[in-house]
PDB file of C-alpha atoms in Angstrom:
ATOM      1  CA  UNK A  18    -147.196  95.041-138.238  1.00 80.00           C
ATOM      2  CA  UNK A  19    -148.235  92.909-141.200  1.00 86.00           C
ATOM      3  CA  UNK A  20    -151.579  92.136-139.581  1.00 87.00           C
ATOM      4  CA  UNK A  21    -152.142  95.859-139.010  1.00 90.00           C
ATOM      5  CA  UNK A  22    -151.620  96.484-142.725  1.00 93.00           C
ATOM      6  CA  UNK A  23    -154.036  93.686-143.684  1.00 93.00           C
ATOM      7  CA  UNK A  24    -156.621  94.918-141.170  1.00 94.00           C
ATOM      8  CA  UNK A  25    -156.383  98.472-142.537  1.00 94.00           C
ATOM      9  CA  UNK A  26    -156.838  97.233-146.100  1.00 94.00           C
ATOM     10  CA  UNK A  27    -159.899  95.208-145.069  1.00 94.00           C
ATOM     11  CA  UNK A  28    -161.422  98.166-143.210  1.00 94.00           C
ATOM     12  CA  UNK A  29    -160.831 100.490-146.150  1.00 95.00           C
ATOM     13  CA  UNK A  30    -162.370  97.895-148.475  1.00 93.00           C
ATOM     14  CA  UNK A  31    -165.452  97.698-146.258  1.00 93.00           C
ATOM     15  CA  UNK A  32    -165.733 101.466-146.106  1.00 93.00           C
ATOM     16  CA  UNK A  33    -165.457 101.658-149.906  1.00 91.00           C
ATOM     17  CA  UNK A  34    -168.452  99.322-150.140  1.00 90.00           C
ATOM     18  CA  UNK A  35    -170.454 101.754-147.977  1.00 89.00           C
ATOM     19  CA  UNK A  36    -169.309 104.536-150.290  1.00 91.00           C
ATOM     20  CA  UNK A  37    -170.509 102.461-153.275  1.00 88.00           C
ATOM     21  CA  UNK A  38    -173.918 102.150-151.631  1.00 88.00           C
ATOM     22  CA  UNK A  39    -174.050 105.895-151.017  1.00 89.00           C
ATOM     23  CA  UNK A  40    -173.030 106.832-154.551  1.00 89.00           C
ATOM     24  CA  UNK A  41    -175.477 104.304-155.970  1.00 87.00           C
ATOM     25  CA  UNK A  42    -178.345 105.738-153.903  1.00 87.00           C
ATOM     26  CA  UNK A  43    -177.673 109.204-155.243  1.00 88.00           C
ATOM     27  CA  UNK A  44    -176.891 108.346-158.860  1.00 87.00           C
ATOM     28  CA  UNK A  45    -179.189 105.468-159.806  1.00 86.00           C
ATOM     29  CA  UNK A  46    -182.446 106.549-161.462  1.00 84.00           C
ATOM     30  CA  UNK A  47    -185.282 104.550-159.867  1.00 83.00           C
ATOM     31  CA  UNK A  48    -186.317 102.575-156.791  1.00 83.00           C
ATOM     32  CA  UNK A  49    -185.351  99.135-158.022  1.00 83.00           C
ATOM     33  CA  UNK A  50    -181.870 100.069-159.190  1.00 83.00           C
ATOM     34  CA  UNK A  51    -181.324 101.939-155.923  1.00 84.00           C
ATOM     35  CA  UNK A  52    -182.286  98.768-154.085  1.00 83.00           C
ATOM     36  CA  UNK A  53    -179.274  97.112-155.691  1.00 83.00           C
ATOM     37  CA  UNK A  54    -176.946  99.807-154.435  1.00 82.00           C
ATOM     38  CA  UNK A  55    -178.480 100.018-150.972  1.00 78.00           C
ATOM     39  CA  UNK A  56    -178.544  96.332-150.098  1.00 77.00           C
ATOM     40  CA  UNK A  57    -175.896  94.484-152.050  1.00 77.00           C
ATOM     41  CA  UNK A  58    -172.441  96.033-151.537  1.00 79.00           C
ATOM     42  CA  UNK A  59    -172.971  95.629-147.784  1.00 83.00           C
ATOM     43  CA  UNK A  60    -172.811  91.844-148.071  1.00 86.00           C
ATOM     44  CA  UNK A  61    -169.164  92.137-149.065  1.00 89.00           C
ATOM     45  CA  UNK A  62    -168.642  95.239-146.918  1.00 91.00           C
ATOM     46  CA  UNK A  63    -169.736  93.515-143.712  1.00 92.00           C
ATOM     47  CA  UNK A  64    -167.640  90.450-144.589  1.00 92.00           C
ATOM     48  CA  UNK A  65    -164.542  92.651-144.885  1.00 93.00           C
ATOM     49  CA  UNK A  66    -165.308  94.421-141.584  1.00 94.00           C
ATOM     50  CA  UNK A  67    -165.862  91.131-139.761  1.00 94.00           C
ATOM     51  CA  UNK A  68    -162.627  89.681-141.187  1.00 93.00           C
ATOM     52  CA  UNK A  69    -160.790  92.770-139.973  1.00 94.00           C
ATOM     53  CA  UNK A  70    -162.356  92.351-136.529  1.00 92.00           C
ATOM     54  CA  UNK A  71    -161.374  88.667-136.359  1.00 92.00           C
ATOM     55  CA  UNK A  72    -157.780  89.440-137.345  1.00 91.00           C
ATOM     56  CA  UNK A  73    -157.436  92.391-134.991  1.00 90.00           C
ATOM     57  CA  UNK A  74    -158.829  90.750-131.847  1.00 88.00           C
ATOM     58  CA  UNK A  75    -157.356  87.329-132.675  1.00 83.00           C
ATOM     59  CA  UNK A  76    -159.746  85.708-130.204  1.00 83.00           C
ATOM     60  CA  UNK A  77    -160.986  82.264-131.248  1.00 84.00           C
ATOM     61  CA  UNK A  78    -164.305  82.211-129.303  1.00 85.00           C
ATOM     62  CA  UNK A  79    -165.340  85.393-131.144  1.00 88.00           C
ATOM     63  CA  UNK A  80    -165.053  83.828-134.601  1.00 90.00           C
ATOM     64  CA  UNK A  81    -168.245  81.663-134.509  1.00 91.00           C
ATOM     65  CA  UNK A  82    -170.173  84.778-133.486  1.00 92.00           C
ATOM     66  CA  UNK A  83    -168.758  86.731-136.439  1.00 92.00           C
ATOM     67  CA  UNK A  84    -169.628  83.831-138.759  1.00 92.00           C
ATOM     68  CA  UNK A  85    -173.193  83.909-137.374  1.00 93.00           C
ATOM     69  CA  UNK A  86    -173.391  87.674-137.977  1.00 92.00           C
ATOM     70  CA  UNK A  87    -172.512  87.202-141.618  1.00 92.00           C
ATOM     71  CA  UNK A  88    -174.747  84.152-142.098  1.00 91.00           C
ATOM     72  CA  UNK A  89    -177.763  85.941-140.671  1.00 91.00           C
ATOM     73  CA  UNK A  90    -177.058  88.887-142.920  1.00 89.00           C
ATOM     74  CA  UNK A  91    -176.885  86.503-145.891  1.00 88.00           C
ATOM     75  CA  UNK A  92    -180.264  85.093-144.878  1.00 88.00           C
ATOM     76  CA  UNK A  93    -182.054  88.384-144.229  1.00 89.00           C
ATOM     77  CA  UNK A  94    -180.738  90.803-146.897  1.00 86.00           C
ATOM     78  CA  UNK A  95    -182.342  89.071-149.902  1.00 87.00           C
ATOM     79  CA  UNK A  96    -185.664  88.799-148.046  1.00 88.00           C
ATOM     80  CA  UNK A  97    -185.886  92.513-147.293  1.00 86.00           C
ATOM     81  CA  UNK A  98    -184.642  93.386-150.785  1.00 85.00           C
ATOM     82  CA  UNK A  99    -187.258  91.066-152.287  1.00 87.00           C
ATOM     83  CA  UNK A 100    -190.087  92.487-150.168  1.00 88.00           C
ATOM     84  CA  UNK A 101    -189.253  96.102-151.027  1.00 86.00           C
ATOM     85  CA  UNK A 102    -188.619  95.259-154.679  1.00 85.00           C
ATOM     86  CA  UNK A 103    -191.869  93.318-154.983  1.00 86.00           C
ATOM     87  CA  UNK A 104    -193.898  96.037-153.283  1.00 87.00           C
ATOM     88  CA  UNK A 105    -192.195  98.632-155.482  1.00 85.00           C
ATOM     89  CA  UNK A 106    -192.982  96.706-158.641  1.00 84.00           C
ATOM     90  CA  UNK A 107    -196.609  96.089-157.686  1.00 83.00           C
ATOM     91  CA  UNK A 108    -197.288  99.682-156.710  1.00 84.00           C
ATOM     92  CA  UNK A 109    -195.571 100.853-159.906  1.00 78.00           C
ATOM     93  CA  UNK A 110    -192.802 102.701-158.119  1.00 74.00           C
ATOM     94  CA  UNK A 111    -190.493 102.097-161.008  1.00 73.00           C
ATOM     95  CA  UNK A 112    -189.745 103.802-164.261  1.00 75.00           C
ATOM     96  CA  UNK A 113    -190.754 101.469-167.051  1.00 75.00           C
ATOM     97  CA  UNK A 114    -188.999 103.601-169.626  1.00 74.00           C
ATOM     98  CA  UNK A 115    -185.709 102.499-168.064  1.00 75.00           C
ATOM     99  CA  UNK A 116    -186.491  98.815-168.533  1.00 78.00           C
ATOM    100  CA  UNK A 117    -185.269  97.316-171.784  1.00 76.00           C
ATOM    101  CA  UNK A 118    -187.030  93.977-171.226  1.00 78.00           C
ATOM    102  CA  UNK A 119    -189.949  93.329-168.852  1.00 80.00           C
ATOM    103  CA  UNK A 120    -191.048  89.727-168.935  1.00 78.00           C
ATOM    104  CA  UNK A 121    -193.105  90.010-165.742  1.00 79.00           C
ATOM    105  CA  UNK A 122    -195.308  92.701-167.295  1.00 77.00           C
ATOM    106  CA  UNK A 123    -196.310  90.340-170.131  1.00 75.00           C
ATOM    107  CA  UNK A 124    -197.241  87.628-167.631  1.00 76.00           C
ATOM    108  CA  UNK A 125    -199.299  90.051-165.526  1.00 75.00           C
ATOM    109  CA  UNK A 126    -201.102  91.317-168.639  1.00 75.00           C
ATOM    110  CA  UNK A 127    -201.953  87.728-169.674  1.00 76.00           C
ATOM    111  CA  UNK A 128    -203.168  86.883-166.169  1.00 74.00           C
ATOM    112  CA  UNK A 129    -205.432  89.939-166.065  1.00 74.00           C
ATOM    113  CA  UNK A 130    -206.994  89.132-169.445  1.00 75.00           C
ATOM    114  CA  UNK A 131    -207.508  85.501-168.406  1.00 73.00           C
ATOM    115  CA  UNK A 132    -209.185  86.347-165.107  1.00 72.00           C
ATOM    116  CA  UNK A 133    -211.474  88.869-166.790  1.00 72.00           C
ATOM    117  CA  UNK A 134    -212.497  86.295-169.358  1.00 72.00           C
ATOM    118  CA  UNK A 135    -213.035  83.410-166.936  1.00 70.00           C
ATOM    119  CA  UNK A 136    -215.045  85.196-164.279  1.00 59.00           C
ATOM    120  CA  UNK A 137    -216.128  88.712-163.440  1.00 55.00           C
ATOM    121  CA  UNK A 138    -214.015  89.945-160.511  1.00 52.00           C
ATOM    122  CA  UNK A 139    -216.836  89.940-157.938  1.00 52.00           C
ATOM    123  CA  UNK A 140    -217.720  86.318-158.662  1.00 46.00           C
ATOM    124  CA  UNK A 141    -214.179  84.972-158.594  1.00 44.00           C
ATOM    125  CA  UNK A 142    -213.494  82.195-156.097  1.00 45.00           C
ATOM    126  CA  UNK A 143    -211.639  83.890-153.222  1.00 45.00           C
ATOM    127  CA  UNK A 144    -209.196  81.006-152.809  1.00 44.00           C
ATOM    128  CA  UNK A 145    -208.628  79.997-156.418  1.00 43.00           C
ATOM    129  CA  UNK A 146    -208.347  83.526-157.712  1.00 40.00           C
ATOM    130  CA  UNK A 147    -206.220  84.883-154.892  1.00 42.00           C
ATOM    131  CA  UNK A 148    -202.900  84.878-156.708  1.00 44.00           C
ATOM    132  CA  UNK A 149    -204.424  86.511-159.767  1.00 44.00           C
ATOM    133  CA  UNK A 150    -206.190  89.044-157.592  1.00 42.00           C
ATOM    134  CA  UNK A 151    -202.877  89.921-156.005  1.00 44.00           C
ATOM    135  CA  UNK A 152    -201.446  90.512-159.434  1.00 44.00           C
ATOM    136  CA  UNK A 153    -204.448  92.527-160.527  1.00 42.00           C
ATOM    137  CA  UNK A 154    -204.062  94.626-157.412  1.00 42.00           C
ATOM    138  CA  UNK A 155    -200.518  95.362-158.452  1.00 41.00           C
ATOM    139  CA  UNK A 156    -201.502  96.334-161.960  1.00 40.00           C
ATOM    140  CA  UNK A 157    -204.604  98.356-161.298  1.00 39.00           C
ATOM    141  CA  UNK A 158    -203.210 100.750-158.728  1.00 37.00           C
TER     142      UNK A 158
ATOM    143  CA  UNK B  13    -198.374  73.021-130.664  1.00 42.00           C
ATOM    144  CA  UNK B  14    -196.027  70.097-130.846  1.00 43.00           C
ATOM    145  CA  UNK B  15    -194.857  68.083-133.801  1.00 47.00           C
ATOM    146  CA  UNK B  16    -196.533  64.904-134.832  1.00 52.00           C
ATOM    147  CA  UNK B  17    -193.400  62.805-134.750  1.00 57.00           C
ATOM    148  CA  UNK B  18    -189.700  63.252-134.309  1.00 59.00           C
ATOM    149  CA  UNK B  19    -188.013  63.201-137.698  1.00 66.00           C
ATOM    150  CA  UNK B  20    -184.326  62.311-137.717  1.00 67.00           C
ATOM    151  CA  UNK B  21    -183.439  64.022-141.010  1.00 67.00           C
ATOM    152  CA  UNK B  22    -185.134  67.334-140.247  1.00 70.00           C
ATOM    153  CA  UNK B  23    -184.808  67.717-136.483  1.00 77.00           C
ATOM    154  CA  UNK B  24    -181.281  66.531-135.710  1.00 83.00           C
ATOM    155  CA  UNK B  25    -179.470  69.032-137.999  1.00 81.00           C
ATOM    156  CA  UNK B  26    -181.773  71.765-136.666  1.00 83.00           C
ATOM    157  CA  UNK B  27    -181.014  70.893-133.008  1.00 88.00           C
ATOM    158  CA  UNK B  28    -177.261  70.725-133.667  1.00 90.00           C
ATOM    159  CA  UNK B  29    -177.395  74.073-135.451  1.00 90.00           C
ATOM    160  CA  UNK B  30    -179.353  75.739-132.605  1.00 91.00           C
ATOM    161  CA  UNK B  31    -176.866  74.333-130.073  1.00 93.00           C
ATOM    162  CA  UNK B  32    -174.032  75.821-132.118  1.00 92.00           C
ATOM    163  CA  UNK B  33    -175.826  79.193-132.222  1.00 92.00           C
ATOM    164  CA  UNK B  34    -176.242  79.057-128.426  1.00 93.00           C
ATOM    165  CA  UNK B  35    -172.537  78.345-127.917  1.00 92.00           C
ATOM    166  CA  UNK B  36    -171.544  81.057-130.380  1.00 91.00           C
ATOM    167  CA  UNK B  37    -173.740  83.653-128.679  1.00 91.00           C
ATOM    168  CA  UNK B  38    -172.179  82.863-125.273  1.00 90.00           C
ATOM    169  CA  UNK B  39    -168.749  82.658-126.914  1.00 88.00           C
ATOM    170  CA  UNK B  40    -168.200  79.545-124.854  1.00 85.00           C
ATOM    171  CA  UNK B  41    -168.161  75.972-126.155  1.00 87.00           C
ATOM    172  CA  UNK B  42    -167.726  74.288-122.765  1.00 88.00           C
ATOM    173  CA  UNK B  43    -169.738  71.175-121.919  1.00 91.00           C
ATOM    174  CA  UNK B  44    -172.124  73.014-119.567  1.00 91.00           C
ATOM    175  CA  UNK B  45    -173.119  75.652-122.128  1.00 91.00           C
ATOM    176  CA  UNK B  46    -173.516  73.073-124.883  1.00 92.00           C
ATOM    177  CA  UNK B  47    -175.699  70.746-122.804  1.00 94.00           C
ATOM    178  CA  UNK B  48    -177.930  73.612-121.723  1.00 93.00           C
ATOM    179  CA  UNK B  49    -178.039  74.774-125.356  1.00 93.00           C
ATOM    180  CA  UNK B  50    -179.036  71.269-126.415  1.00 93.00           C
ATOM    181  CA  UNK B  51    -181.927  71.271-123.957  1.00 93.00           C
ATOM    182  CA  UNK B  52    -183.114  74.686-125.162  1.00 92.00           C
ATOM    183  CA  UNK B  53    -182.753  73.621-128.807  1.00 91.00           C
ATOM    184  CA  UNK B  54    -184.827  70.518-128.128  1.00 89.00           C
ATOM    185  CA  UNK B  55    -187.552  72.570-126.451  1.00 89.00           C
ATOM    186  CA  UNK B  56    -187.548  75.167-129.256  1.00 87.00           C
ATOM    187  CA  UNK B  57    -187.764  72.558-132.019  1.00 84.00           C
ATOM    188  CA  UNK B  58    -190.603  70.743-130.277  1.00 83.00           C
ATOM    189  CA  UNK B  59    -192.709  73.640-129.065  1.00 84.00           C
ATOM    190  CA  UNK B  60    -192.351  76.228-131.809  1.00 81.00           C
ATOM    191  CA  UNK B  61    -193.841  74.607-134.831  1.00 71.00           C
ATOM    192  CA  UNK B  62    -192.472  75.555-138.219  1.00 71.00           C
ATOM    193  CA  UNK B  63    -193.650  74.285-141.577  1.00 72.00           C
ATOM    194  CA  UNK B  64    -191.469  71.290-142.422  1.00 67.00           C
ATOM    195  CA  UNK B  65    -188.646  71.886-144.870  1.00 68.00           C
ATOM    196  CA  UNK B  66    -188.370  69.242-147.558  1.00 67.00           C
ATOM    197  CA  UNK B  67    -184.783  68.171-146.994  1.00 71.00           C
ATOM    198  CA  UNK B  68    -183.566  65.516-149.383  1.00 71.00           C
ATOM    199  CA  UNK B  69    -181.301  63.828-146.854  1.00 71.00           C
ATOM    200  CA  UNK B  70    -178.145  64.309-148.874  1.00 79.00           C
ATOM    201  CA  UNK B  71    -175.553  67.055-148.540  1.00 83.00           C
ATOM    202  CA  UNK B  72    -172.425  67.101-150.671  1.00 87.00           C
ATOM    203  CA  UNK B  73    -169.779  69.003-148.745  1.00 89.00           C
ATOM    204  CA  UNK B  74    -167.320  69.139-151.678  1.00 91.00           C
ATOM    205  CA  UNK B  75    -169.919  70.647-153.998  1.00 91.00           C
ATOM    206  CA  UNK B  76    -170.778  73.094-151.202  1.00 91.00           C
ATOM    207  CA  UNK B  77    -167.153  74.213-150.794  1.00 94.00           C
ATOM    208  CA  UNK B  78    -166.630  74.690-154.529  1.00 93.00           C
ATOM    209  CA  UNK B  79    -169.894  76.643-154.763  1.00 93.00           C
ATOM    210  CA  UNK B  80    -168.885  78.832-151.780  1.00 92.00           C
ATOM    211  CA  UNK B  81    -165.538  79.667-153.374  1.00 94.00           C
ATOM    212  CA  UNK B  82    -167.243  80.596-156.639  1.00 92.00           C
ATOM    213  CA  UNK B  83    -169.833  82.603-154.696  1.00 91.00           C
ATOM    214  CA  UNK B  84    -167.149  84.667-152.942  1.00 91.00           C
ATOM    215  CA  UNK B  85    -165.391  85.403-156.253  1.00 92.00           C
ATOM    216  CA  UNK B  86    -168.726  86.448-157.826  1.00 89.00           C
ATOM    217  CA  UNK B  87    -169.530  88.564-154.790  1.00 88.00           C
ATOM    218  CA  UNK B  88    -166.281  90.536-155.074  1.00 89.00           C
ATOM    219  CA  UNK B  89    -166.373  91.017-158.862  1.00 88.00           C
ATOM    220  CA  UNK B  90    -170.066  91.965-158.870  1.00 85.00           C
ATOM    221  CA  UNK B  91    -169.656  94.401-155.953  1.00 87.00           C
ATOM    222  CA  UNK B  92    -166.842  96.173-157.780  1.00 88.00           C
ATOM    223  CA  UNK B  93    -168.943  96.139-160.958  1.00 86.00           C
ATOM    224  CA  UNK B  94    -171.930  97.799-159.238  1.00 86.00           C
ATOM    225  CA  UNK B  95    -169.552 100.369-157.711  1.00 87.00           C
ATOM    226  CA  UNK B  96    -168.134 101.063-161.176  1.00 88.00           C
ATOM    227  CA  UNK B  97    -171.643 101.334-162.703  1.00 87.00           C
ATOM    228  CA  UNK B  98    -172.700 103.742-159.952  1.00 86.00           C
ATOM    229  CA  UNK B  99    -169.727 105.998-160.652  1.00 87.00           C
ATOM    230  CA  UNK B 100    -169.591 105.859-164.465  1.00 88.00           C
ATOM    231  CA  UNK B 101    -173.150 105.200-165.714  1.00 83.00           C
ATOM    232  CA  UNK B 102    -175.377 106.402-162.871  1.00 79.00           C
ATOM    233  CA  UNK B 103    -178.617 107.885-164.228  1.00 83.00           C
ATOM    234  CA  UNK B 104    -178.056 106.506-167.746  1.00 82.00           C
ATOM    235  CA  UNK B 105    -178.425 102.924-166.530  1.00 82.00           C
ATOM    236  CA  UNK B 106    -180.794 100.587-168.414  1.00 82.00           C
ATOM    237  CA  UNK B 107    -182.273  97.608-166.579  1.00 84.00           C
ATOM    238  CA  UNK B 108    -184.522  94.673-167.331  1.00 85.00           C
ATOM    239  CA  UNK B 109    -186.934  92.319-165.600  1.00 86.00           C
ATOM    240  CA  UNK B 110    -185.939  88.846-166.750  1.00 87.00           C
ATOM    241  CA  UNK B 111    -187.896  85.623-166.216  1.00 88.00           C
ATOM    242  CA  UNK B 112    -185.838  82.561-165.351  1.00 88.00           C
ATOM    243  CA  UNK B 113    -187.532  79.163-165.445  1.00 88.00           C
ATOM    244  CA  UNK B 114    -185.876  76.789-162.964  1.00 89.00           C
ATOM    245  CA  UNK B 115    -185.755  73.001-163.265  1.00 86.00           C
ATOM    246  CA  UNK B 116    -186.444  72.145-159.637  1.00 85.00           C
ATOM    247  CA  UNK B 117    -189.837  72.352-157.956  1.00 85.00           C
ATOM    248  CA  UNK B 118    -188.388  71.936-154.477  1.00 85.00           C
ATOM    249  CA  UNK B 119    -189.075  75.006-152.324  1.00 85.00           C
ATOM    250  CA  UNK B 120    -185.670  74.723-150.702  1.00 86.00           C
ATOM    251  CA  UNK B 121    -183.741  74.755-153.992  1.00 89.00           C
ATOM    252  CA  UNK B 122    -185.829  77.599-155.443  1.00 90.00           C
ATOM    253  CA  UNK B 123    -185.354  79.655-152.249  1.00 89.00           C
ATOM    254  CA  UNK B 124    -181.630  78.955-152.108  1.00 90.00           C
ATOM    255  CA  UNK B 125    -181.207  79.910-155.773  1.00 91.00           C
ATOM    256  CA  UNK B 126    -183.209  83.091-155.266  1.00 90.00           C
ATOM    257  CA  UNK B 127    -181.123  83.966-152.218  1.00 89.00           C
ATOM    258  CA  UNK B 128    -177.794  83.359-153.912  1.00 89.00           C
ATOM    259  CA  UNK B 129    -178.937  85.365-156.937  1.00 89.00           C
ATOM    260  CA  UNK B 130    -180.117  88.243-154.768  1.00 87.00           C
ATOM    261  CA  UNK B 131    -176.888  88.294-152.787  1.00 85.00           C
ATOM    262  CA  UNK B 132    -174.756  88.756-155.889  1.00 82.00           C
ATOM    263  CA  UNK B 133    -174.992  92.473-156.713  1.00 75.00           C
ATOM    264  CA  UNK B 134    -176.708  93.303-159.989  1.00 79.00           C
ATOM    265  CA  UNK B 135    -179.749  91.063-159.676  1.00 85.00           C
ATOM    266  CA  UNK B 136    -182.784  91.175-157.411  1.00 85.00           C
ATOM    267  CA  UNK B 137    -185.712  88.774-157.153  1.00 88.00           C
ATOM    268  CA  UNK B 138    -188.886  90.795-157.753  1.00 86.00           C
ATOM    269  CA  UNK B 139    -191.430  88.010-158.003  1.00 86.00           C
ATOM    270  CA  UNK B 140    -191.549  84.235-157.644  1.00 87.00           C
ATOM    271  CA  UNK B 141    -194.061  82.049-159.426  1.00 86.00           C
ATOM    272  CA  UNK B 142    -194.088  78.930-157.315  1.00 84.00           C
ATOM    273  CA  UNK B 143    -196.385  76.901-159.587  1.00 85.00           C
ATOM    274  CA  UNK B 144    -193.945  76.998-162.497  1.00 86.00           C
ATOM    275  CA  UNK B 145    -190.891  77.736-160.276  1.00 87.00           C
ATOM    276  CA  UNK B 146    -190.044  80.841-162.257  1.00 89.00           C
ATOM    277  CA  UNK B 147    -187.991  83.652-160.772  1.00 89.00           C
ATOM    278  CA  UNK B 148    -188.500  87.183-162.059  1.00 89.00           C
ATOM    279  CA  UNK B 149    -185.273  89.101-161.598  1.00 88.00           C
ATOM    280  CA  UNK B 150    -184.577  92.783-161.850  1.00 87.00           C
ATOM    281  CA  UNK B 151    -181.110  93.053-163.363  1.00 87.00           C
ATOM    282  CA  UNK B 152    -178.866  96.084-163.556  1.00 84.00           C
ATOM    283  CA  UNK B 153    -177.355  97.086-166.878  1.00 83.00           C
ATOM    284  CA  UNK B 154    -179.154  94.638-169.163  1.00 83.00           C
ATOM    285  CA  UNK B 155    -179.956  96.167-172.546  1.00 82.00           C
ATOM    286  CA  UNK B 156    -180.055  93.310-175.056  1.00 84.00           C
ATOM    287  CA  UNK B 157    -181.566  89.846-175.263  1.00 85.00           C
ATOM    288  CA  UNK B 158    -178.027  88.376-175.124  1.00 86.00           C
ATOM    289  CA  UNK B 159    -177.389  90.022-171.733  1.00 85.00           C
ATOM    290  CA  UNK B 160    -180.667  88.591-170.459  1.00 87.00           C
ATOM    291  CA  UNK B 161    -179.748  85.151-171.781  1.00 89.00           C
ATOM    292  CA  UNK B 162    -176.373  85.347-170.009  1.00 87.00           C
ATOM    293  CA  UNK B 163    -178.205  86.249-166.792  1.00 87.00           C
ATOM    294  CA  UNK B 164    -180.520  83.235-167.181  1.00 89.00           C
ATOM    295  CA  UNK B 165    -177.538  80.943-167.745  1.00 89.00           C
ATOM    296  CA  UNK B 166    -175.857  82.236-164.560  1.00 89.00           C
ATOM    297  CA  UNK B 167    -178.962  81.646-162.445  1.00 90.00           C
ATOM    298  CA  UNK B 168    -179.523  78.170-163.861  1.00 90.00           C
ATOM    299  CA  UNK B 169    -175.872  77.396-163.174  1.00 89.00           C
ATOM    300  CA  UNK B 170    -176.242  78.329-159.512  1.00 90.00           C
ATOM    301  CA  UNK B 171    -179.436  76.258-159.367  1.00 90.00           C
ATOM    302  CA  UNK B 172    -177.469  73.287-160.757  1.00 91.00           C
ATOM    303  CA  UNK B 173    -174.877  73.848-158.022  1.00 90.00           C
ATOM    304  CA  UNK B 174    -177.592  73.733-155.344  1.00 90.00           C
ATOM    305  CA  UNK B 175    -179.021  70.535-156.814  1.00 89.00           C
ATOM    306  CA  UNK B 176    -175.536  69.009-156.638  1.00 89.00           C
ATOM    307  CA  UNK B 177    -175.247  70.135-153.015  1.00 89.00           C
ATOM    308  CA  UNK B 178    -178.624  69.132-151.612  1.00 85.00           C
ATOM    309  CA  UNK B 179    -181.061  68.142-154.369  1.00 83.00           C
ATOM    310  CA  UNK B 180    -182.890  64.842-154.341  1.00 83.00           C
ATOM    311  CA  UNK B 181    -181.465  61.864-156.236  1.00 84.00           C
ATOM    312  CA  UNK B 182    -184.096  62.278-158.977  1.00 83.00           C
ATOM    313  CA  UNK B 183    -183.165  65.909-159.581  1.00 83.00           C
ATOM    314  CA  UNK B 184    -179.502  64.968-159.641  1.00 86.00           C
ATOM    315  CA  UNK B 185    -180.173  62.230-162.205  1.00 85.00           C
ATOM    316  CA  UNK B 186    -182.119  64.693-164.385  1.00 83.00           C
ATOM    317  CA  UNK B 187    -179.269  67.167-164.133  1.00 83.00           C
ATOM    318  CA  UNK B 188    -176.734  64.524-165.205  1.00 84.00           C
ATOM    319  CA  UNK B 189    -178.964  63.467-168.121  1.00 83.00           C
ATOM    320  CA  UNK B 190    -179.278  67.083-169.230  1.00 79.00           C
ATOM    321  CA  UNK B 191    -175.509  67.550-168.974  1.00 71.00           C
ATOM    322  CA  UNK B 192    -174.765  64.525-171.144  1.00 66.00           C
ATOM    323  CA  UNK B 193    -177.234  65.625-173.830  1.00 59.00           C
ATOM    324  CA  UNK B 194    -175.992  69.163-174.252  1.00 52.00           C
TER     325      UNK B 194
END
């Protein structure tokens, strides 16, 4: 009886995290802030679901598998969030008017000026200048 | 491609971990499964070459447990906070891209810090400058320089926790020196 109550609370908590993600996707203004809503609440949401599953089945051999599920989610979520966020920033899929501080923009601007001064783009060393070229790519498009 | 030489610090934890994964996937930790898993782990580690990870050889389990507890608390509070922001602020949200300069130049520590920061709702790693080990974070609901400074302090605190868990002795000594000065 008690375990049923705990399991229901955990499941409802997990479902609320999905709801948070949904509301965030609809309400947040631009790509990067939506990324927060879409990826993050699920870390806690999945943890709550897996805890509920462990309690409900009460089977010990299942628990390492559930731990693995959560660990692999912990490892992969930030990577996908980073890749989408980085691509979004570089292709300017963000609203700069919503940013109060942008310290990356200053760095990119400095890098572009420096590369232009040091060498014309077509003469730049392909290996040395690669990182800066990447940045330039992000700024120019 | 096989590895040049068998390294005790890097390969043994990896083999044990892969054996555990094998047992967990079969949901069976009997001797037969584990021995077969061990063989497969050995083959995988030796035949599928990965760039070596610079492990420091130390791992402080107490520091790890205290960090994990703090991480779970942060996870819950920040998830609720993002939920609350989504409901109350929504489109009126103001964000910032904040640069955080880390102390460590170890890839492992920088990656772990970036991961932990990304996992806590409200911050997202947009760009990493490996040369200066600077993380550029996109943070929800940051409107003043004080908010940004608070964010930087949080990230540097989690980096300090990772150095205590698995940083090299030199990094640990630097961290202690810094702590006694401030």
